Short mmCIF file of C-alpha atoms (C1' of nucleotides) in Angstrom, two decimals:
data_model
loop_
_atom_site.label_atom_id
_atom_site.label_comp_id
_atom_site.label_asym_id
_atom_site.label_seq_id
_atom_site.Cartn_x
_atom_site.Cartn_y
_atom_site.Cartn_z
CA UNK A 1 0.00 0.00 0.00
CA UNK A 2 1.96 3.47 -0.71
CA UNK A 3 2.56 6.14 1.82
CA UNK A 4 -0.48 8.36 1.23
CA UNK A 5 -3.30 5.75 1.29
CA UNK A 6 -1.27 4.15 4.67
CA UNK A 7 -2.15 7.47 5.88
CA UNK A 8 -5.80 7.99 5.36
CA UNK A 9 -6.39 5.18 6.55
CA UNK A 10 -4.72 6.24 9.68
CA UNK A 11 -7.07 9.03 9.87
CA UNK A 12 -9.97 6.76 9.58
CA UNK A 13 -8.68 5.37 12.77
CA UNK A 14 -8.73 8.57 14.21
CA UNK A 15 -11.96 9.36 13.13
CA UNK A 16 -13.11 5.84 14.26
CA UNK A 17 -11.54 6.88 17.64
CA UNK A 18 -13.22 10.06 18.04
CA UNK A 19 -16.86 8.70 17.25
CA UNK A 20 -16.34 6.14 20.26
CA UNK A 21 -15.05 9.35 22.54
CA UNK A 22 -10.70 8.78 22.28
CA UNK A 23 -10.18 12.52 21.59
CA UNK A 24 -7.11 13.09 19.28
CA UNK A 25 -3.98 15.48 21.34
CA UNK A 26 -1.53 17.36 20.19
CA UNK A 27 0.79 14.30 20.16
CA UNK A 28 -1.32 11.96 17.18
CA UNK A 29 -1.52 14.86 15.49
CA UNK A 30 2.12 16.01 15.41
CA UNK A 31 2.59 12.55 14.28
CA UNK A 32 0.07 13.16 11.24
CA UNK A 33 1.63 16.31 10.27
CA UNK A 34 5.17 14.98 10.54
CA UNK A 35 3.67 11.88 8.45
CA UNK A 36 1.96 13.90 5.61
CA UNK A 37 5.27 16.73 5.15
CA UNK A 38 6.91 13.45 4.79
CA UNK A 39 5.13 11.16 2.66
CA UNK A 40 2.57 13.39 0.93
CA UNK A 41 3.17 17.60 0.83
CA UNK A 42 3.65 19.83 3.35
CA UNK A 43 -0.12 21.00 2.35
CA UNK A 44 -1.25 18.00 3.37
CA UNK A 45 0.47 18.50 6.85
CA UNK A 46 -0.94 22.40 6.71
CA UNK A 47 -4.58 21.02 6.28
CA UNK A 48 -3.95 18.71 9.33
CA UNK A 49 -2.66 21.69 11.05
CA UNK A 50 -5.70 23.98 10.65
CA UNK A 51 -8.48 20.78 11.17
CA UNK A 52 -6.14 20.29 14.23
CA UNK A 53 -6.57 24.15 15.50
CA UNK A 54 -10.37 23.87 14.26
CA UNK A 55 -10.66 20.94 16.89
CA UNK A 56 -9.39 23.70 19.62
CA UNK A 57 -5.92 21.52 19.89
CA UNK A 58 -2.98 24.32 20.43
CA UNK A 59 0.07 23.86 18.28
CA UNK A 60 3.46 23.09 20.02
CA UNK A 61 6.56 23.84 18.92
CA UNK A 62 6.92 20.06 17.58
CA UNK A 63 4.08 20.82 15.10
CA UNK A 64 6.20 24.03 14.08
CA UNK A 65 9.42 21.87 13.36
CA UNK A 66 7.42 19.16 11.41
CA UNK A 67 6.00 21.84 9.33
CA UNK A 68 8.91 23.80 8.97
CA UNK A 69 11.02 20.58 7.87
CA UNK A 70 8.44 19.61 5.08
CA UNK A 71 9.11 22.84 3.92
CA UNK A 72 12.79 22.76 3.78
CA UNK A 73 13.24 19.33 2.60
CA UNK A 74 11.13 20.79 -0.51
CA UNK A 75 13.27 23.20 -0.66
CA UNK A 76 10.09 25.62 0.18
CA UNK A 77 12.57 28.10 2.22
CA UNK A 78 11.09 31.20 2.37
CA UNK A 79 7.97 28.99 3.73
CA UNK A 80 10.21 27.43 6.74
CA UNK A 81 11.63 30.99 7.79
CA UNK A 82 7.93 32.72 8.09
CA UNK A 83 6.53 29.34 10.10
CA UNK A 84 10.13 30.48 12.51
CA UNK A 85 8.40 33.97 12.69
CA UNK A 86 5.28 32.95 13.47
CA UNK A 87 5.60 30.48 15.84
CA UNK A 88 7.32 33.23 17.35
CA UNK A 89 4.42 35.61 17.28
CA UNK A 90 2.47 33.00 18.70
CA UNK A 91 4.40 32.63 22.01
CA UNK A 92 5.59 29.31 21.18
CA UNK A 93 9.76 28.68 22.25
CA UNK A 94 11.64 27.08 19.64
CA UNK A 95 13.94 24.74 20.69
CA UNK A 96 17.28 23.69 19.24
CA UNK A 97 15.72 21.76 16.18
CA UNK A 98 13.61 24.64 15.19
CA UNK A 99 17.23 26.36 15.24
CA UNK A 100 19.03 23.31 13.29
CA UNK A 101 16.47 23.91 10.96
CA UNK A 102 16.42 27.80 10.55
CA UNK A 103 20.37 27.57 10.38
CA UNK A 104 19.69 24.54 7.27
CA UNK A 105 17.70 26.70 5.07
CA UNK A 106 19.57 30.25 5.70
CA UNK A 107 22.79 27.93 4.55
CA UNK A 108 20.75 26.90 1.79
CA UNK A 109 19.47 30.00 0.46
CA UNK A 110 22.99 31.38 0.73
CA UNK A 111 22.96 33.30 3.43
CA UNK A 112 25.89 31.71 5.53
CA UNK A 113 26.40 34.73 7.65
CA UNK A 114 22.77 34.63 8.88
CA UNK A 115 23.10 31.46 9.56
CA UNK A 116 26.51 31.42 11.51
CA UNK A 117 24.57 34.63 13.65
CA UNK A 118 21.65 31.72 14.51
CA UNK A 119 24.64 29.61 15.31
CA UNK A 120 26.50 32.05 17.79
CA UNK A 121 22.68 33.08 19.67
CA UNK A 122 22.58 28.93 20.14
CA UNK A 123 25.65 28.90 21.34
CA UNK A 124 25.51 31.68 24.14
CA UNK A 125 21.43 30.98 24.82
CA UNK A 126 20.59 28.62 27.13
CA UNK A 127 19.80 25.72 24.12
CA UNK A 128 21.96 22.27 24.11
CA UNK A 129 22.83 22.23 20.88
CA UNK A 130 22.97 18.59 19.37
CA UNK A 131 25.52 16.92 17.50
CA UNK A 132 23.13 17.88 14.52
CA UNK A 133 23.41 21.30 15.09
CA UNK A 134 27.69 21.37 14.57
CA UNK A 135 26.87 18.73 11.72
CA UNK A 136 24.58 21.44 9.87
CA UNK A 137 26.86 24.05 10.58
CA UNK A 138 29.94 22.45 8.90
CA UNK A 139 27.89 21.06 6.21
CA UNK A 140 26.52 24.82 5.26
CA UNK A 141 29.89 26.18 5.38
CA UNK A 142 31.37 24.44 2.96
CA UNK A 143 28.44 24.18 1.24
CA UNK A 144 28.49 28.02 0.92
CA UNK A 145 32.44 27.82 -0.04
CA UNK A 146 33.77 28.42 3.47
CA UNK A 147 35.92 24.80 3.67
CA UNK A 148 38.57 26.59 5.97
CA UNK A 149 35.97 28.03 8.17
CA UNK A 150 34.35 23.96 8.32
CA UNK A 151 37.98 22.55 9.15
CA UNK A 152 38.17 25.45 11.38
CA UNK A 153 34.97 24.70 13.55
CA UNK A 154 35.75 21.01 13.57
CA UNK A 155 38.89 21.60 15.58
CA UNK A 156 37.71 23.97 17.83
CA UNK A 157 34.82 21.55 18.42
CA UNK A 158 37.34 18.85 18.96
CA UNK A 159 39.48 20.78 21.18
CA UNK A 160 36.10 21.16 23.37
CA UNK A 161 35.40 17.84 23.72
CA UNK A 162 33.27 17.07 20.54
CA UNK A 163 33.45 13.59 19.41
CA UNK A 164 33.13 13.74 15.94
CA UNK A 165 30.41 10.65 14.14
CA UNK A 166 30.62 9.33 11.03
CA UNK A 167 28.03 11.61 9.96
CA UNK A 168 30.69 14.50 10.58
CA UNK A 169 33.70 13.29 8.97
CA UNK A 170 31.22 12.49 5.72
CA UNK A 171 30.77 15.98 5.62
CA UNK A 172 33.59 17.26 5.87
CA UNK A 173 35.41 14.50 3.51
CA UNK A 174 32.85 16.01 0.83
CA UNK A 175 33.51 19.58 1.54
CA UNK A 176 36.90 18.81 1.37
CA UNK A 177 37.10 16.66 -1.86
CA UNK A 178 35.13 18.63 -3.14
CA UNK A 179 36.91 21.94 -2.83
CA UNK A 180 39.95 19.83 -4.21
CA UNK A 181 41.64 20.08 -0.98
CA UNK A 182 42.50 16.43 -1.37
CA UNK A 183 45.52 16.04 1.07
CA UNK A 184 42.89 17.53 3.70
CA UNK A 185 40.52 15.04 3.08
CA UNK A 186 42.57 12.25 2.94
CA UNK A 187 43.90 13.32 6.63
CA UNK A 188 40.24 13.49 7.72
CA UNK A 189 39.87 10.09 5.86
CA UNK A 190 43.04 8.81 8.29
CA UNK A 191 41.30 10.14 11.22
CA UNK A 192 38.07 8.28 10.77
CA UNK A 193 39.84 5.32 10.69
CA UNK A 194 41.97 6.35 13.31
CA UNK A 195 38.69 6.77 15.42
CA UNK A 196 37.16 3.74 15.24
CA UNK A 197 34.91 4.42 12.93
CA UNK A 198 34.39 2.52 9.81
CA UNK A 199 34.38 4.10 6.26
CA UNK A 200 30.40 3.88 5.33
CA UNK A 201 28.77 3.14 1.97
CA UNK A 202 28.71 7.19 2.16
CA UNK A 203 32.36 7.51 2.64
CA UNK A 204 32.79 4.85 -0.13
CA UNK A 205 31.09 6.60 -3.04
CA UNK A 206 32.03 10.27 -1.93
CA UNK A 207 36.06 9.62 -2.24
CA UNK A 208 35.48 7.26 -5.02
CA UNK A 209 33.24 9.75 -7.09
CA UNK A 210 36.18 12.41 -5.79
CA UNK A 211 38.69 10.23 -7.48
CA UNK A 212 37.09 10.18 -10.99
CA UNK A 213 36.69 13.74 -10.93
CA UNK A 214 40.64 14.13 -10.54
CA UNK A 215 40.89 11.72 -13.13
CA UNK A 216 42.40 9.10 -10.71
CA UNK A 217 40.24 6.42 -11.96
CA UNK A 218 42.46 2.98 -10.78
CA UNK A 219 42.51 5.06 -7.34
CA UNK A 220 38.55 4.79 -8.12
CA UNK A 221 38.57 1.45 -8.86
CA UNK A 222 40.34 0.08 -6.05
CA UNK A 223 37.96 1.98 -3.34
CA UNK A 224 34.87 0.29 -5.60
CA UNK A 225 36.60 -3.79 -4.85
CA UNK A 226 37.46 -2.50 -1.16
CA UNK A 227 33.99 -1.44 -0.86
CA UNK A 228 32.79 -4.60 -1.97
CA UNK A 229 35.01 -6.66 0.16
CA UNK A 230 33.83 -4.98 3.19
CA UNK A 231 30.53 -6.56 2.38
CA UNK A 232 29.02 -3.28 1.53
CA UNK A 233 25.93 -3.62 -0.96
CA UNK A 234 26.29 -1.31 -4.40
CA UNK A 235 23.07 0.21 -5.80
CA UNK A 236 22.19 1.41 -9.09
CA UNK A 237 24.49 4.93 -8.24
CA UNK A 238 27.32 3.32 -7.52
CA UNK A 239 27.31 1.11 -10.55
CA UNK A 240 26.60 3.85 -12.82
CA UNK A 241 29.22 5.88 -11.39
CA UNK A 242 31.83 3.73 -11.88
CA UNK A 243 30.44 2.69 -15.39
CA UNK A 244 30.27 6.03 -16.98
CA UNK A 245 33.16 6.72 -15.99
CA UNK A 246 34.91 4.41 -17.50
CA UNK A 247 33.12 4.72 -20.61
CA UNK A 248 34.03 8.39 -20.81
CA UNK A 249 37.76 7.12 -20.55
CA UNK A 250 37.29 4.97 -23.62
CA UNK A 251 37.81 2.31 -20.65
CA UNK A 252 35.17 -0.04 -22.42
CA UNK A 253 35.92 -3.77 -21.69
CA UNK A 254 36.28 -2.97 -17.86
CA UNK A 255 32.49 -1.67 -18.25
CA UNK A 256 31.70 -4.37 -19.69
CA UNK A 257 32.62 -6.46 -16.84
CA UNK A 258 31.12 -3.44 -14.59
CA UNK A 259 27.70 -4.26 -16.30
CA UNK A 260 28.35 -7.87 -15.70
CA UNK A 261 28.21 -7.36 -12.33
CA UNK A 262 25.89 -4.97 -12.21
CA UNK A 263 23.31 -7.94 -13.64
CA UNK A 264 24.71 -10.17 -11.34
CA UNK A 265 23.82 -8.49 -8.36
CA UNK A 266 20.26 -8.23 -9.24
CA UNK A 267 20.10 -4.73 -9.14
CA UNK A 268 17.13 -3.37 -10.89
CA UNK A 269 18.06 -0.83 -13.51
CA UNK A 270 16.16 2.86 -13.01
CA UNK A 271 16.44 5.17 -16.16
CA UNK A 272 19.67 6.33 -15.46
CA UNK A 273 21.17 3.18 -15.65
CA UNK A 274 19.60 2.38 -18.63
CA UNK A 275 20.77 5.42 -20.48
CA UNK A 276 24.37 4.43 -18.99
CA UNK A 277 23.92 1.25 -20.42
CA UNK A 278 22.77 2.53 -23.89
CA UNK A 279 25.40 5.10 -24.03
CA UNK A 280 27.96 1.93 -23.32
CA UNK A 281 26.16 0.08 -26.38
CA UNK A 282 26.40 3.63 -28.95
CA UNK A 283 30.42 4.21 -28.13
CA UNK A 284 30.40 0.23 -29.04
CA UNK A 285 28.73 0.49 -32.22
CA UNK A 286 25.54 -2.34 -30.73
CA UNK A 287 22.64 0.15 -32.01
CA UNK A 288 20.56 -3.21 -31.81
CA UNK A 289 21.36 -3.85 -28.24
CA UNK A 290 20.81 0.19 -27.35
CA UNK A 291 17.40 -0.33 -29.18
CA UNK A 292 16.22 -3.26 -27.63
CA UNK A 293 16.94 -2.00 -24.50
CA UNK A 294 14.62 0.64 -25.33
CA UNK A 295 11.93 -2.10 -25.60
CA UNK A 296 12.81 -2.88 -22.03
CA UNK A 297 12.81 -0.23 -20.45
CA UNK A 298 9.11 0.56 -22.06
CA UNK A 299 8.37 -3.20 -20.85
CA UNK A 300 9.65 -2.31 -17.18
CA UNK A 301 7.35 0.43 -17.23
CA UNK A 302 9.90 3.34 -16.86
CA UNK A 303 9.84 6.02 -19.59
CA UNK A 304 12.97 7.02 -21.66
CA UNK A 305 13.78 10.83 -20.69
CA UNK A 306 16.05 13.16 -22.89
CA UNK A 307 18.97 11.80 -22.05
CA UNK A 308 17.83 8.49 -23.26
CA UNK A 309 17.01 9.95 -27.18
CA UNK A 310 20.12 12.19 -26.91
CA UNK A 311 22.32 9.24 -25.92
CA UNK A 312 20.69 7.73 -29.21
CA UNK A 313 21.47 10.96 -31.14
CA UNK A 314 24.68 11.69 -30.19
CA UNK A 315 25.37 7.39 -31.39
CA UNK A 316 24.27 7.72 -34.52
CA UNK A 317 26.12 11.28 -35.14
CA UNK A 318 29.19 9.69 -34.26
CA UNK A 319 28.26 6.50 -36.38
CA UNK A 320 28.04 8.78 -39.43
CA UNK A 321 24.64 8.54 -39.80
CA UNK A 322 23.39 11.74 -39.34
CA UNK A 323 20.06 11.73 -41.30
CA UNK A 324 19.08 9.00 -38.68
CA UNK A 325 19.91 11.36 -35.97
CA UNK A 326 17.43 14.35 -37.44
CA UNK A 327 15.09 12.09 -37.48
CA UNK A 328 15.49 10.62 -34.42
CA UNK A 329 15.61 14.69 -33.19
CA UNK A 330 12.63 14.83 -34.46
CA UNK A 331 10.79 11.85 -33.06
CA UNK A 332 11.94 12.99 -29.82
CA UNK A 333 10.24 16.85 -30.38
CA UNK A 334 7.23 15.08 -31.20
CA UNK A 335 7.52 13.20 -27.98
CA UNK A 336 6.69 16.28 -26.03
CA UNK A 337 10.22 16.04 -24.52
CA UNK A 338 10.31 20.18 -25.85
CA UNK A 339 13.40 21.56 -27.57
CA UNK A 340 16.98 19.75 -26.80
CA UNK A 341 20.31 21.86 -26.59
CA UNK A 342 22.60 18.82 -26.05
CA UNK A 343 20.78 16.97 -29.12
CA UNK A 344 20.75 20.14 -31.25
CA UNK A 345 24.40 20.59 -30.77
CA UNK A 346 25.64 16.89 -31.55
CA UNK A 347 23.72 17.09 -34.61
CA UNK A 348 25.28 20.47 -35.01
CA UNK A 349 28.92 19.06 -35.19
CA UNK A 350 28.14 15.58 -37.15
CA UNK A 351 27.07 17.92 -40.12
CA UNK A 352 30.24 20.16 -39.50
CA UNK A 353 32.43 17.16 -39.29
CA UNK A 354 30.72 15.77 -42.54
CA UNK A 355 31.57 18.63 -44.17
CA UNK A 356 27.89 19.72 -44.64
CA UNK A 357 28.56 23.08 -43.39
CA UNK A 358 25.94 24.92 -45.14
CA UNK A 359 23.11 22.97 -43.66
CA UNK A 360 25.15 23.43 -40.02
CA UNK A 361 24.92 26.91 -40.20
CA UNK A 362 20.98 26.41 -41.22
CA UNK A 363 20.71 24.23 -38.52
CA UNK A 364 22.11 26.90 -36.14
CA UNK A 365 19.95 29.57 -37.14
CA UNK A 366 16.91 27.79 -36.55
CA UNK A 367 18.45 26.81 -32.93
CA UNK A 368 15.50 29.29 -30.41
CA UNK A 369 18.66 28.13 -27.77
CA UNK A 370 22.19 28.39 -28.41
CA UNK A 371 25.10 27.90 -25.51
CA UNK A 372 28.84 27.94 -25.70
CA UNK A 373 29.04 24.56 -26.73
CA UNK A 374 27.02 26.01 -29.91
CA UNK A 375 29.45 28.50 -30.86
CA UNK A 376 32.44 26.81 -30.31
CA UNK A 377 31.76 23.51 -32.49
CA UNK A 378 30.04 26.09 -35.64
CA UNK A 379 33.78 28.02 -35.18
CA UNK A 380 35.62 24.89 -35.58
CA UNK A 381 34.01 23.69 -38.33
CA UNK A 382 34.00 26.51 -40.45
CA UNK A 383 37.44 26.95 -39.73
CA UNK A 384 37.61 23.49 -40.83
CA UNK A 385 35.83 24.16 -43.86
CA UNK A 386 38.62 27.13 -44.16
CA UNK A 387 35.85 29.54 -43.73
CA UNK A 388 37.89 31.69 -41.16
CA UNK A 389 36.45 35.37 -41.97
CA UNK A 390 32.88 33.73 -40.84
CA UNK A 391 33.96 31.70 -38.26
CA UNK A 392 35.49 34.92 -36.76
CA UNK A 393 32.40 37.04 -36.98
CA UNK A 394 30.91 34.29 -34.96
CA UNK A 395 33.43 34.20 -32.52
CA UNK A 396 32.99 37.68 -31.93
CA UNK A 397 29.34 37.03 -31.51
CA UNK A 398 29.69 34.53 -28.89
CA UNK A 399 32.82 36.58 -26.75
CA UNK A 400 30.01 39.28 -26.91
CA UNK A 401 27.46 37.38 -25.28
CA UNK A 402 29.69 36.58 -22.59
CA UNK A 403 30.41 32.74 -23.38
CA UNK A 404 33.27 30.92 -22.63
CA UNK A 405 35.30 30.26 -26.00
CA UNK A 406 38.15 27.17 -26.13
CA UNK A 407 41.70 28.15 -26.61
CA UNK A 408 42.19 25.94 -29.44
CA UNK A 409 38.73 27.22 -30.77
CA UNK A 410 40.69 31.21 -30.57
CA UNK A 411 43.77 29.32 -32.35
CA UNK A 412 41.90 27.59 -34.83
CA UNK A 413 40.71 31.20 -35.88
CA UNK A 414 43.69 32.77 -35.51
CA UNK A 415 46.10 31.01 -37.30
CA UNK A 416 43.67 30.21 -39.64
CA UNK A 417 42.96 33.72 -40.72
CA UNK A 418 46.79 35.20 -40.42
CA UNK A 419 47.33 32.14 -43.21
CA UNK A 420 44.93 33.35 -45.49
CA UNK A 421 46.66 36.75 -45.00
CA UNK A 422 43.89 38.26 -42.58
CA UNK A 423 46.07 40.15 -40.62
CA UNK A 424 43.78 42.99 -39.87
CA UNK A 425 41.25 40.91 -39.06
CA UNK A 426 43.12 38.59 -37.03
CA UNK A 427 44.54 41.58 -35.20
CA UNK A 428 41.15 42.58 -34.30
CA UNK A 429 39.81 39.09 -32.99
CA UNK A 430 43.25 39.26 -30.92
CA UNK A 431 42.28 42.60 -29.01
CA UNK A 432 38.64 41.78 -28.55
CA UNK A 433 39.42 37.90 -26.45
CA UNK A 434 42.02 39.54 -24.56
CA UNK A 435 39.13 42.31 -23.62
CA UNK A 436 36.73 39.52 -22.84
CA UNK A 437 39.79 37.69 -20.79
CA UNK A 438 39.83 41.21 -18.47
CA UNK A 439 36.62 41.51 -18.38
CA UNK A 440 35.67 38.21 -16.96
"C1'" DT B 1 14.94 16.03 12.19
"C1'" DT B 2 22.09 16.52 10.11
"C1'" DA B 3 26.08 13.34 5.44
"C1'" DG B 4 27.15 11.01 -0.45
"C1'" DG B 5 26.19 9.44 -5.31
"C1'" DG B 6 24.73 8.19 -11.39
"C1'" DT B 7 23.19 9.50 -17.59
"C1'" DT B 8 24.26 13.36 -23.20
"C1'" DA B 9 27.55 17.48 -26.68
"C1'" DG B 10 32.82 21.10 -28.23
#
DNA sequence: TTAGGGTTAG
């Protein structure tokens, strides 16, 4: 039975309860309010809320924190902080959760400063604040780009007695990694160990996702088997982690033996894995294995998203069959998916590396959305197709709209037009990226 | 009631 029926029918009790005289307190219906913010929408809990006010039940502060938590965890923030201000105006004292969560959704919205002021008030009121409560704070700090100030906290918490859990060195490992401060992290790493503490599924994925990013992908690798020889279970994220990865490195008979064990484990495969899957199948040329597992994952009764079609687009561009791609572009527009910048921009380049320039630069002006990626694959091609005096009025066009142009991209056009004997014009382009290069 | 994580293009 799913969530939200589970709890109607728990009202019905309560209904039930109140026609044989068990009046409902402020306790069952804390509990439906925390229930419905959860499981339902925080509308849901509001509605409970008033009926429970109607039935001449007062509000506590635990009904406020329930509330105010729905909100946040929907990211409704604006919502949490004028629930703070009016269970203030209605005489109700907030107690250190109310605080954890006012401090979470200041750090959220950005405000870090705010946040750290709701931290010091804690800190000097009479409040106990909870191992939650330092948790939050170093998460929003380097959540907010203040790593330092996180490792900062964390020893002077230390050095008053705080015993860091596993929760806290998770955070701080990803703030850390994260900010690329990887000798810091790997210290922090030592001194969870050190602890007594065990590395967690959480630890696991964070350092090994950290390690891909840097391009350390054995280092990757190796934390994925010691993960599984601690006994630890991999889900669909972990798998597809490791697995795109690896295809992105060209590494393709290691994902092969990836998805091996990915079926192995039983692990049902969500969309995302599917469209990891079929992207393994396009870079290895099996467009009737990427198409059948279309079919299944219609049969499973998922639906293919955007990534799914552009994974199939971007396959067949860089199979050289490009009029399959338009059409495919096209299926997926009349799929209601709306328009596609990724798909519109592999197509974009297949026709500029086919040489079919002119109907690229058709293509492009019939693009309603165009990003850097855009600009900087039309420039490449028409300086492939030695059209340099074009591709540098485009490049002009895209420094001017404030996009971020590739250094070979500048060369291409560059050399490409001193060559031809430019000069001028290549003096011009010159001055106008260094401009946009001071600007920025 | 606080932690992590996956898919596409130059």
């Amino acid at each position: 039975m799913c969530k939200a029926k589970q709890l109607t029918r728990a009202e019905i009790v309560i209904i039930d309860g109140i026609r044989l005289g068990v009046i409902p307190d402020v306790v069952t219906y804390n509990t439906l309010i925390d229930a419905y913010c959860r499981f339902d929408s925080i509308d849901a809990g509001y509605s409970v809320f008033h009926r429970m006010r109607e039935a001449g039940i007062d509000p506590d502060v635990v009904s406020y924190n329930s509330l105010m938590a729905g909100a946040a965890r929907k990211c409704l923030l604006s919502r949490a902080l004028d629930l703070f201000e009016e269970m203030l105006q209605s005489g109700i004292q907030p107690n250190i959760w109310s605080y954890n969560i006012l401090m979470q959704c200041l750090f959220k919205l950005g405000k870090p400063d705010e946040a750290n002021r709701v931290f010091q008030d804690v800190i000097i009121s009479s409040l106990d604040p909870c191992p939650a409560t330092f948790n939050i704070m170093i998460n929003g700090l380097c959540k907010n780009g203040y790593t330092s100030n996180a490792l900062m906290l964390f020893r002077n918490l230390q050095r008053r007695g705080f015993v860091p859990q596993i929760f806290t060195y998770n955070i701080l490992i990803n703030g850390l990694c994260k900010a690329g401060r990887m000798g810091a992290a790997r210290r922090i790493l030592g001194e969870l160990r050190d602890s007594g503490h065990k590395p967690n599924a959480i630890t696991y994925t964070t350092v090994m996702k950290c390690c891909f990013r840097c391009r350390y992908f054995d280092g990757g690798l190796e934390i994925l088997s010691e993960m599984r020889s601690e006994g630890y279970t991999f889900d669909g994220f972990a798998y597809s982690t490791v697995l795109a990865a690896l295809i992105k490195i060209g590494r393709i008979k290691e994902s092969d033996e990836i998805v091996e064990q990915m079926q192995a484990s039983g692990i049902e495969p969500d969309v995302v894995s599917y469209n990891t899957l079929i992207n393994l199948y396009c870079k290895q040329r099996r467009f009737d294995d990427a198409l059948k597992l279309l079919d299944e994952i219609e049969k499973s009764g998922l639906e293919c998203d955007a990534y799914t079609h552009t994974i199939i687009i971007d396959g067949l561009c860089k199979a050289g069959n490009i009029d399959g791609a338009r059409q495919h572009l096209n299926y997926m527009n009349t799929l209601g998916l709306g328009f596609n910048l990724v798909a519109f921009n592999c197509v974009l380049d297949a026709l500029g590396k086919a040489g079919r320039i002119d109907q690229a630069l058709k293509l492009f002006e019939s693009m309603e959305v165009k990003d850097a990626f855009t600009y900087n694959i039309l420039v490449h091609n028409l300086c492939k197709a030695r059209r340099f005096l074009s591709a540098s009025k485009l490049l002009m066009s895209c420094l001017k709209r404030g996009f971020k142009t590739l250094r070979s991209t500048q060369r291409a056009v560059l050399d490409g037009l001193r060559d031809s004997g430019y000069t001028n014009e290549a003096r011009k382009l010159h001055s106008k990226i260094r401009l946009a290069q001071l600007l920025r």
